[in-house]
Short mmCIF file of C-alpha atoms in Angstrom, two decimals:
data_model
loop_
_atom_site.label_atom_id
_atom_site.label_comp_id
_atom_site.label_asym_id
_atom_site.label_seq_id
_atom_site.Cartn_x
_atom_site.Cartn_y
_atom_site.Cartn_z
CA UNK X 14 -13.63 51.01 -17.76
CA UNK X 15 -13.94 47.56 -16.22
CA UNK X 16 -12.59 46.36 -12.91
CA UNK X 17 -10.45 43.23 -12.72
CA UNK X 18 -11.78 40.01 -11.19
CA UNK X 19 -10.28 38.82 -7.92
CA UNK X 20 -7.62 36.10 -8.29
CA UNK X 21 -8.64 32.51 -7.57
CA UNK X 22 -5.91 31.94 -4.97
CA UNK X 23 -4.72 34.22 -2.20
CA UNK X 24 -0.99 34.82 -1.74
CA UNK X 25 0.47 33.92 1.67
CA UNK X 26 3.93 34.98 2.86
CA UNK X 27 6.29 32.59 4.70
CA UNK X 28 5.86 34.29 8.07
CA UNK X 29 2.06 34.16 7.96
CA UNK X 30 2.18 30.50 6.96
CA UNK X 31 4.58 29.64 9.77
CA UNK X 32 2.40 31.40 12.37
CA UNK X 33 -0.74 29.69 11.07
CA UNK X 34 0.92 26.26 11.26
CA UNK X 35 2.20 26.93 14.81
CA UNK X 36 -1.29 27.96 15.92
CA UNK X 37 -2.61 24.72 14.44
CA UNK X 38 -0.09 22.69 16.45
CA UNK X 39 -1.38 24.38 19.61
CA UNK X 40 -4.95 23.63 18.49
CA UNK X 41 -4.14 19.93 18.05
CA UNK X 42 -2.42 19.81 21.44
CA UNK X 43 -5.32 21.62 23.14
CA UNK X 44 -3.07 24.48 24.25
CA UNK X 45 -4.01 28.13 24.72
CA UNK X 46 -3.86 30.27 21.62
CA UNK X 47 -4.57 27.35 19.36
CA UNK X 48 -6.50 27.83 16.15
CA UNK X 49 -7.52 25.29 13.53
CA UNK X 50 -5.64 25.86 10.30
CA UNK X 51 -7.90 27.26 7.58
CA UNK X 52 -6.15 28.23 4.36
CA UNK X 53 -8.98 27.94 1.89
CA UNK X 54 -8.10 29.15 -1.63
CA UNK X 55 -4.55 29.95 -0.47
CA UNK X 56 -1.64 29.90 -2.89
CA UNK X 57 0.74 27.30 -1.42
CA UNK X 58 2.35 26.33 -4.70
CA UNK X 59 5.90 24.99 -4.31
CA UNK X 60 5.73 25.42 -0.50
CA UNK X 61 7.52 22.97 1.77
CA UNK X 62 5.26 21.43 4.43
CA UNK X 63 7.17 18.17 4.71
CA UNK X 64 6.44 16.02 7.76
CA UNK X 65 4.07 18.52 9.41
CA UNK X 66 1.07 17.51 11.48
CA UNK X 67 -1.81 19.10 9.57
CA UNK X 68 -4.64 16.88 10.73
CA UNK X 69 -8.14 18.28 10.25
CA UNK X 70 -6.83 21.40 8.49
CA UNK X 71 -9.06 23.08 5.90
CA UNK X 72 -7.36 23.56 2.53
CA UNK X 73 -10.47 23.67 0.35
CA UNK X 74 -9.62 25.09 -3.07
CA UNK X 75 -5.97 25.70 -2.11
CA UNK X 76 -3.19 25.62 -4.69
CA UNK X 77 -0.50 23.07 -3.78
CA UNK X 78 0.92 22.80 -7.29
CA UNK X 79 4.48 21.42 -6.93
CA UNK X 80 4.38 21.61 -3.13
CA UNK X 81 6.34 19.23 -0.88
CA UNK X 82 4.04 17.40 1.56
CA UNK X 83 6.01 14.18 1.95
CA UNK X 84 5.22 12.39 5.26
CA UNK X 85 2.78 15.15 6.24
CA UNK X 86 -0.24 14.14 8.32
CA UNK X 87 -3.31 15.40 6.46
CA UNK X 88 -5.74 12.86 7.88
CA UNK X 89 -9.36 14.02 8.06
CA UNK X 90 -8.25 17.19 6.29
CA UNK X 91 -10.41 19.10 3.82
CA UNK X 92 -8.77 19.27 0.40
CA UNK X 93 -11.98 19.68 -1.55
CA UNK X 94 -11.14 21.13 -4.97
CA UNK X 95 -7.46 21.56 -4.08
CA UNK X 96 -4.84 21.73 -6.82
CA UNK X 97 -2.24 19.08 -5.96
CA UNK X 98 -0.72 18.71 -9.40
CA UNK X 99 2.86 17.41 -9.26
CA UNK X 100 2.87 17.65 -5.46
CA UNK X 101 5.21 15.40 -3.47
CA UNK X 102 2.93 13.40 -1.15
CA UNK X 103 5.13 10.37 -0.63
CA UNK X 104 4.16 8.50 2.55
CA UNK X 105 1.76 11.26 3.50
CA UNK X 106 -1.23 10.35 5.69
CA UNK X 107 -4.47 11.27 3.91
CA UNK X 108 -6.69 8.84 5.77
CA UNK X 109 -10.38 9.85 5.51
CA UNK X 110 -9.39 13.12 3.85
CA UNK X 111 -11.93 14.91 1.66
CA UNK X 112 -10.26 15.00 -1.75
CA UNK X 113 -13.40 15.43 -3.81
CA UNK X 114 -12.62 17.37 -6.93
CA UNK X 115 -8.92 17.61 -6.08
CA UNK X 116 -6.59 17.56 -9.06
CA UNK X 117 -3.72 15.13 -8.48
CA UNK X 118 -2.35 14.99 -11.98
CA UNK X 119 1.31 13.91 -11.81
CA UNK X 120 1.35 13.90 -7.99
CA UNK X 121 3.63 11.42 -6.23
CA UNK X 122 1.67 9.48 -3.59
CA UNK X 123 4.00 6.48 -3.37
CA UNK X 124 3.51 4.72 -0.05
CA UNK X 125 0.87 7.21 1.07
CA UNK X 126 -1.95 6.28 3.45
CA UNK X 127 -5.35 7.08 1.95
CA UNK X 128 -7.79 4.62 3.57
CA UNK X 129 -11.37 5.80 3.41
CA UNK X 130 -10.50 9.00 1.56
CA UNK X 131 -12.99 10.54 -0.88
CA UNK X 132 -11.58 11.00 -4.38
CA UNK X 133 -14.83 11.41 -6.26
CA UNK X 134 -15.32 14.25 -8.68
CA UNK X 135 -16.50 17.46 -7.07
CA UNK X 136 -16.77 21.11 -8.02
CA UNK X 137 -16.16 24.14 -5.87
CA UNK X 138 -17.61 27.61 -6.41
CA UNK X 139 -15.92 30.92 -5.62
CA UNK X 140 -17.68 34.21 -5.13
CA UNK X 141 -16.47 36.85 -7.55
CA UNK X 142 -17.25 40.59 -7.60
CA UNK X 143 -17.90 40.53 -11.32
CA UNK X 144 -19.31 37.10 -11.99
CA UNK X 145 -21.09 36.22 -8.75
CA UNK X 146 -20.44 32.54 -7.99
CA UNK X 147 -18.35 30.63 -10.49
CA UNK X 148 -16.70 27.22 -10.64
CA UNK X 149 -13.05 27.11 -9.60
CA UNK X 150 -11.30 25.38 -12.48
CA UNK X 151 -7.81 23.89 -12.64
CA UNK X 152 -5.79 23.48 -15.79
CA UNK X 153 -7.19 19.96 -15.97
CA UNK X 154 -10.55 18.66 -14.89
CA UNK X 155 -11.22 18.25 -11.15
CA UNK X 156 -11.18 14.77 -9.64
CA UNK X 157 -8.40 13.48 -11.84
CA UNK X 158 -5.38 11.36 -10.97
CA UNK X 159 -3.85 11.19 -14.44
CA UNK X 160 -0.16 10.22 -14.36
CA UNK X 161 -0.17 10.17 -10.55
CA UNK X 162 2.18 7.80 -8.76
CA UNK X 163 0.33 5.73 -6.15
CA UNK X 164 2.65 2.73 -5.97
CA UNK X 165 2.35 1.03 -2.59
CA UNK X 166 -0.32 3.50 -1.45
CA UNK X 167 -3.05 2.41 0.95
CA UNK X 168 -6.41 3.26 -0.67
CA UNK X 169 -8.48 0.67 1.18
CA UNK X 170 -12.14 1.66 1.09
CA UNK X 171 -11.42 4.85 -0.87
CA UNK X 172 -14.31 6.55 -2.66
CA UNK X 173 -13.17 6.79 -6.28
CA UNK X 174 -16.44 6.46 -8.17
CA UNK X 175 -16.00 8.12 -11.56
CA UNK X 176 -12.40 9.11 -10.80
CA UNK X 177 -10.11 9.77 -13.76
CA UNK X 178 -6.75 8.03 -13.35
CA UNK X 179 -5.42 7.41 -16.84
CA UNK X 180 -1.82 6.15 -17.00
CA UNK X 181 -1.52 6.32 -13.21
CA UNK X 182 0.76 3.93 -11.33
CA UNK X 183 -1.04 1.82 -8.70
CA UNK X 184 1.68 -0.87 -8.50
CA UNK X 185 1.26 -2.88 -5.26
CA UNK X 186 -1.37 -0.42 -3.99
CA UNK X 187 -3.99 -1.57 -1.50
CA UNK X 188 -7.34 -0.88 -3.17
CA UNK X 189 -9.33 -3.44 -1.21
CA UNK X 190 -12.96 -2.41 -0.89
CA UNK X 191 -12.38 0.73 -2.98
CA UNK X 192 -15.42 2.15 -4.77
CA UNK X 193 -14.25 2.64 -8.35
CA UNK X 194 -17.44 2.19 -10.39
CA UNK X 195 -17.22 4.08 -13.66
CA UNK X 196 -13.60 5.12 -13.04
CA UNK X 197 -11.41 5.93 -16.05
CA UNK X 198 -8.32 3.76 -15.62
CA UNK X 199 -7.11 3.46 -19.20
CA UNK X 200 -3.44 2.48 -19.45
CA UNK X 201 -3.14 2.48 -15.66
CA UNK X 202 -0.58 0.19 -14.05
CA UNK X 203 -2.21 -2.02 -11.40
CA UNK X 204 0.48 -4.70 -11.21
CA UNK X 205 0.32 -6.50 -7.86
CA UNK X 206 -2.46 -4.23 -6.59
CA UNK X 207 -4.94 -5.64 -4.07
CA UNK X 208 -8.45 -5.15 -5.45
CA UNK X 209 -10.12 -7.54 -3.03
CA UNK X 210 -13.80 -6.65 -2.85
CA UNK X 211 -13.34 -3.52 -4.97
CA UNK X 212 -16.24 -2.25 -7.08
CA UNK X 213 -15.07 -1.66 -10.66
CA UNK X 214 -18.46 -1.96 -12.31
CA UNK X 215 -18.45 -0.06 -15.59
CA UNK X 216 -14.84 1.08 -15.15
CA UNK X 217 -12.72 1.62 -18.25
CA UNK X 218 -9.49 -0.39 -17.90
CA UNK X 219 -8.53 -0.37 -21.57
CA UNK X 220 -4.83 -1.04 -22.05
CA UNK X 221 -4.21 -1.35 -18.31
CA UNK X 222 -1.58 -3.65 -16.85
CA UNK X 223 -2.99 -5.93 -14.15
CA UNK X 224 -0.25 -8.51 -13.77
CA UNK X 225 -0.46 -10.37 -10.43
CA UNK X 226 -3.43 -8.20 -9.41
CA UNK X 227 -5.62 -9.64 -6.63
CA UNK X 228 -9.24 -9.78 -7.85
CA UNK X 229 -10.85 -11.83 -5.09
CA UNK X 230 -14.45 -10.67 -4.79
CA UNK X 231 -13.89 -7.72 -7.16
CA UNK X 232 -16.88 -6.55 -9.19
CA UNK X 233 -15.90 -6.14 -12.86
CA UNK X 234 -19.41 -6.19 -14.27
CA UNK X 235 -19.62 -4.21 -17.54
CA UNK X 236 -15.99 -3.09 -17.09
CA UNK X 237 -14.05 -2.43 -20.31
CA UNK X 238 -11.06 -4.78 -20.38
CA UNK X 239 -9.76 -4.35 -23.92
CA UNK X 240 -6.05 -5.18 -24.24
CA UNK X 241 -5.65 -5.62 -20.47
CA UNK X 242 -2.68 -7.73 -19.34
CA UNK X 243 -4.15 -10.01 -16.65
CA UNK X 244 -1.33 -12.55 -16.46
CA UNK X 245 -0.99 -14.31 -13.11
CA UNK X 246 -3.96 -12.50 -11.54
CA UNK X 247 -5.05 -13.96 -8.20
CA UNK X 248 -8.74 -14.77 -8.08
CA UNK X 249 -10.84 -16.29 -5.30
CA UNK X 250 -9.43 -19.57 -3.90
CA UNK X 251 -11.24 -22.83 -4.61
CA UNK X 252 -13.74 -23.83 -1.89
CA UNK X 253 -11.78 -27.01 -1.11
CA UNK X 254 -8.07 -27.68 -1.67
CA UNK X 255 -6.63 -31.18 -1.92
CA UNK X 256 -3.04 -32.32 -1.52
CA UNK X 257 -2.29 -35.85 -2.72
CA UNK X 258 -6.07 -36.29 -3.09
CA UNK X 259 -6.68 -35.51 0.57
CA UNK X 260 -8.09 -32.32 2.15
CA UNK X 261 -5.34 -29.80 2.92
CA UNK X 262 -6.24 -29.46 6.61
CA UNK X 263 -5.80 -33.22 7.10
CA UNK X 264 -2.45 -33.28 5.28
CA UNK X 265 -1.20 -30.30 7.32
CA UNK X 266 -2.22 -31.99 10.57
CA UNK X 267 -0.24 -35.09 9.60
CA UNK X 268 2.77 -32.98 8.66
CA UNK X 269 2.60 -31.14 11.98
CA UNK X 270 2.41 -34.47 13.83
CA UNK X 271 5.53 -35.60 11.93
CA UNK X 272 7.39 -32.45 13.06
CA UNK X 273 6.23 -32.80 16.69
CA UNK X 274 7.22 -36.46 16.94
CA UNK X 275 10.58 -36.21 15.11
CA UNK X 276 9.19 -38.49 12.39
CA UNK X 277 7.65 -41.19 14.58
CA UNK X 278 4.08 -40.20 13.66
CA UNK X 279 2.37 -38.45 10.76
CA UNK X 280 3.78 -38.05 7.28
CA UNK X 281 5.60 -35.58 5.00
CA UNK X 282 4.03 -34.01 1.89
CA UNK X 283 5.10 -31.57 -0.80
CA UNK X 284 2.96 -28.42 -0.73
CA UNK X 285 4.42 -26.75 -3.82
CA UNK X 286 1.96 -24.56 -5.76
CA UNK X 287 -0.78 -25.21 -3.17
CA UNK X 288 -3.26 -22.39 -2.38
CA UNK X 289 -3.34 -22.11 1.44
CA UNK X 290 -5.93 -19.32 1.58
CA UNK X 291 -8.76 -21.73 2.43
CA UNK X 292 -6.97 -22.39 5.75
CA UNK X 293 -7.68 -18.77 6.81
CA UNK X 294 -4.87 -18.95 9.41
CA UNK X 295 -1.59 -20.74 9.98
CA UNK X 296 -0.88 -18.89 13.21
CA UNK X 297 1.53 -20.78 15.46
CA UNK X 298 1.58 -23.88 13.22
CA UNK X 299 4.67 -26.10 13.43
CA UNK X 300 5.77 -26.63 9.82
CA UNK X 301 9.55 -26.99 10.02
CA UNK X 302 11.30 -27.71 6.69
CA UNK X 303 8.03 -27.50 4.74
CA UNK X 304 8.44 -27.57 0.96
CA UNK X 305 5.95 -25.13 -0.56
CA UNK X 306 7.61 -23.67 -3.64
CA UNK X 307 5.30 -21.32 -5.54
CA UNK X 308 2.53 -21.73 -2.95
CA UNK X 309 -0.07 -19.01 -2.29
CA UNK X 310 -0.32 -17.66 1.27
CA UNK X 311 -1.66 -14.22 0.32
CA UNK X 312 -3.02 -12.28 3.31
CA UNK X 313 -2.82 -15.18 5.77
CA UNK X 314 -2.21 -14.85 9.49
CA UNK X 315 1.04 -16.79 9.97
CA UNK X 316 2.10 -15.08 13.16
CA UNK X 317 4.54 -17.17 15.20
CA UNK X 318 4.57 -20.07 12.74
CA UNK X 319 7.63 -22.34 12.81
CA UNK X 320 9.03 -22.51 9.30
CA UNK X 321 12.71 -23.09 10.02
CA UNK X 322 14.47 -24.50 6.97
CA UNK X 323 11.32 -24.26 4.85
CA UNK X 324 11.52 -23.93 1.07
CA UNK X 325 9.10 -21.16 0.09
CA UNK X 326 10.89 -20.14 -3.11
CA UNK X 327 8.61 -18.16 -5.40
CA UNK X 328 5.74 -18.24 -2.88
CA UNK X 329 3.13 -15.48 -2.66
CA UNK X 330 3.30 -14.06 0.87
CA UNK X 331 1.96 -10.61 0.07
CA UNK X 332 0.17 -8.96 2.96
CA UNK X 333 0.83 -11.89 5.32
CA UNK X 334 1.12 -11.43 9.07
CA UNK X 335 4.53 -12.95 9.76
CA UNK X 336 5.21 -11.29 13.08
CA UNK X 337 7.61 -13.35 15.23
CA UNK X 338 7.56 -16.14 12.63
CA UNK X 339 10.62 -18.39 12.65
CA UNK X 340 12.09 -18.40 9.13
CA UNK X 341 15.69 -19.18 10.08
CA UNK X 342 17.48 -20.91 7.23
CA UNK X 343 14.45 -20.69 4.95
CA UNK X 344 14.75 -20.58 1.16
CA UNK X 345 12.76 -17.52 0.11
CA UNK X 346 14.34 -16.72 -3.24
CA UNK X 347 11.91 -15.06 -5.62
CA UNK X 348 9.15 -14.99 -3.00
CA UNK X 349 6.88 -11.95 -2.74
CA UNK X 350 6.53 -10.24 0.65
CA UNK X 351 4.95 -6.97 -0.55
CA UNK X 352 3.19 -5.26 2.38
CA UNK X 353 3.98 -8.26 4.61
CA UNK X 354 4.37 -7.71 8.36
CA UNK X 355 7.69 -9.26 9.42
CA UNK X 356 8.11 -7.40 12.69
CA UNK X 357 10.19 -9.42 15.12
CA UNK X 358 10.58 -12.29 12.63
CA UNK X 359 13.55 -14.64 13.02
CA UNK X 360 15.45 -14.40 9.75
CA UNK X 361 18.93 -15.29 10.93
CA UNK X 362 20.97 -18.46 10.33
CA UNK X 363 19.73 -21.92 11.30
CA UNK X 364 22.32 -24.03 13.10
CA UNK X 365 22.49 -27.57 11.63
CA UNK X 366 25.57 -28.86 13.39
CA UNK X 367 28.78 -27.97 15.17
CA UNK X 368 29.98 -24.82 13.41
CA UNK X 369 27.50 -25.29 10.56
CA UNK X 370 24.50 -23.19 9.73
CA UNK X 371 22.16 -22.34 6.84
CA UNK X 372 21.39 -18.71 6.07
CA UNK X 373 17.96 -17.34 5.28
CA UNK X 374 17.95 -16.60 1.55
CA UNK X 375 15.91 -13.66 0.16
CA UNK X 376 17.73 -13.61 -3.20
CA UNK X 377 15.52 -11.85 -5.81
CA UNK X 378 12.68 -11.70 -3.28
CA UNK X 379 10.24 -8.77 -3.40
CA UNK X 380 9.92 -6.95 -0.06
CA UNK X 381 8.33 -3.72 -1.29
CA UNK X 382 6.70 -1.81 1.58
CA UNK X 383 7.27 -4.76 3.94
CA UNK X 384 7.60 -4.05 7.66
CA UNK X 385 10.80 -5.56 9.11
CA UNK X 386 11.00 -3.47 12.27
CA UNK X 387 12.77 -5.39 15.01
CA UNK X 388 13.38 -8.42 12.79
CA UNK X 389 16.54 -10.51 13.35
CA UNK X 390 18.20 -10.87 9.93
CA UNK X 391 21.82 -11.59 10.86
CA UNK X 392 23.75 -13.03 7.89
CA UNK X 393 20.59 -13.12 5.73
CA UNK X 394 21.03 -12.89 1.96
CA UNK X 395 19.18 -10.08 0.15
CA UNK X 396 20.99 -10.26 -3.20
CA UNK X 397 18.94 -8.61 -6.00
CA UNK X 398 16.04 -8.27 -3.55
CA UNK X 399 13.58 -5.41 -4.10
CA UNK X 400 13.30 -3.62 -0.75
CA UNK X 401 11.71 -0.40 -2.03
CA UNK X 402 9.80 1.28 0.77
CA UNK X 403 10.60 -1.47 3.29
CA UNK X 404 10.73 -0.36 6.94
CA UNK X 405 14.05 -1.59 8.38
CA UNK X 406 13.98 0.38 11.63
CA UNK X 407 15.56 -1.72 14.37
CA UNK X 408 16.14 -4.67 12.02
CA UNK X 409 19.40 -6.45 12.88
CA UNK X 410 21.23 -6.77 9.54
CA UNK X 411 24.63 -7.66 11.00
CA UNK X 412 26.74 -9.36 8.29
CA UNK X 413 23.71 -9.52 5.97
CA UNK X 414 24.40 -9.57 2.22
CA UNK X 415 22.88 -6.37 0.91
CA UNK X 416 23.50 -4.76 -2.44
CA UNK X 417 24.32 -1.10 -1.86
#
């Protein structure tokens, strides 16, 4: 007669879980009776922990299969070897979390914060009465992200060496500085993702979609790129940019002088399709009515710039700092503002005469995961605009044209 092995995961009733979470809140607040949450190897499958503050908690080897953790704060948490298959982690904070060996197959991490997290493969051993120590195994291999949704997620500096993320969705994700050497990314969707400075040496990207992906400083040495769609990828800017056969900084200075003197000095130029990244900053520049259709501003500091009446149709403004920027009456149709910071920006109408004004036009613009908190967007047009994940808290949208 043989005895039965202990189960991998330990059952936990709702009352015990609630008390453990409450004790953790006291621990975080430094109050009496506090105790750091430690639910290693616990069975938390299909549990609801939405929006909870679970910083620094220890969930090593826990089973979160199908659990709801949307908007939960799991920063600096230990999720080593955890089973997070099909878990809802939308907008969760996993900054610097230990996710080594965690299984995230089919998990939804859209808009989640994962900067500096560790997603490398890892294995965890359990002590068993019959077998001694043995490897805790999930249905699928540890360290995998297959079919996971990471659109708009912040994975800056994440440790993903050797990670398996086949067919995963990294659309518009921030993967700058991520360590992804040897990662398996076959058929992954990386459209619009920021891979600035990422290490993809030896990675397998066969069949991946990398449309509009930012590859500035990315290491793709020995990477497999068979059948990869790399249309419109953004590579490093040229060392020197010329406009009308003159250096861009000189042409911009003359344009600014024209604006400052109401046309008495300086000159006007067309900046369409110009790559402004060599300028490093346009903070506070006076560029009223600038024409820069299809121009590249990616990641630039444009805080407080004066761009009233500017034509930036189709421009790349992803990740730009546009706080308090004056864009009244600007033409922004088809422009991309993914992850842009538009807090406090002036996006309302521009008065051009007695009883006459021009509205700011965001028609068909992409504002995915943009921050518009406190922006002034009275009467602005957002027809067919993609505002998925945009933060509109405190944004004045009075009489704005929005498609409901």
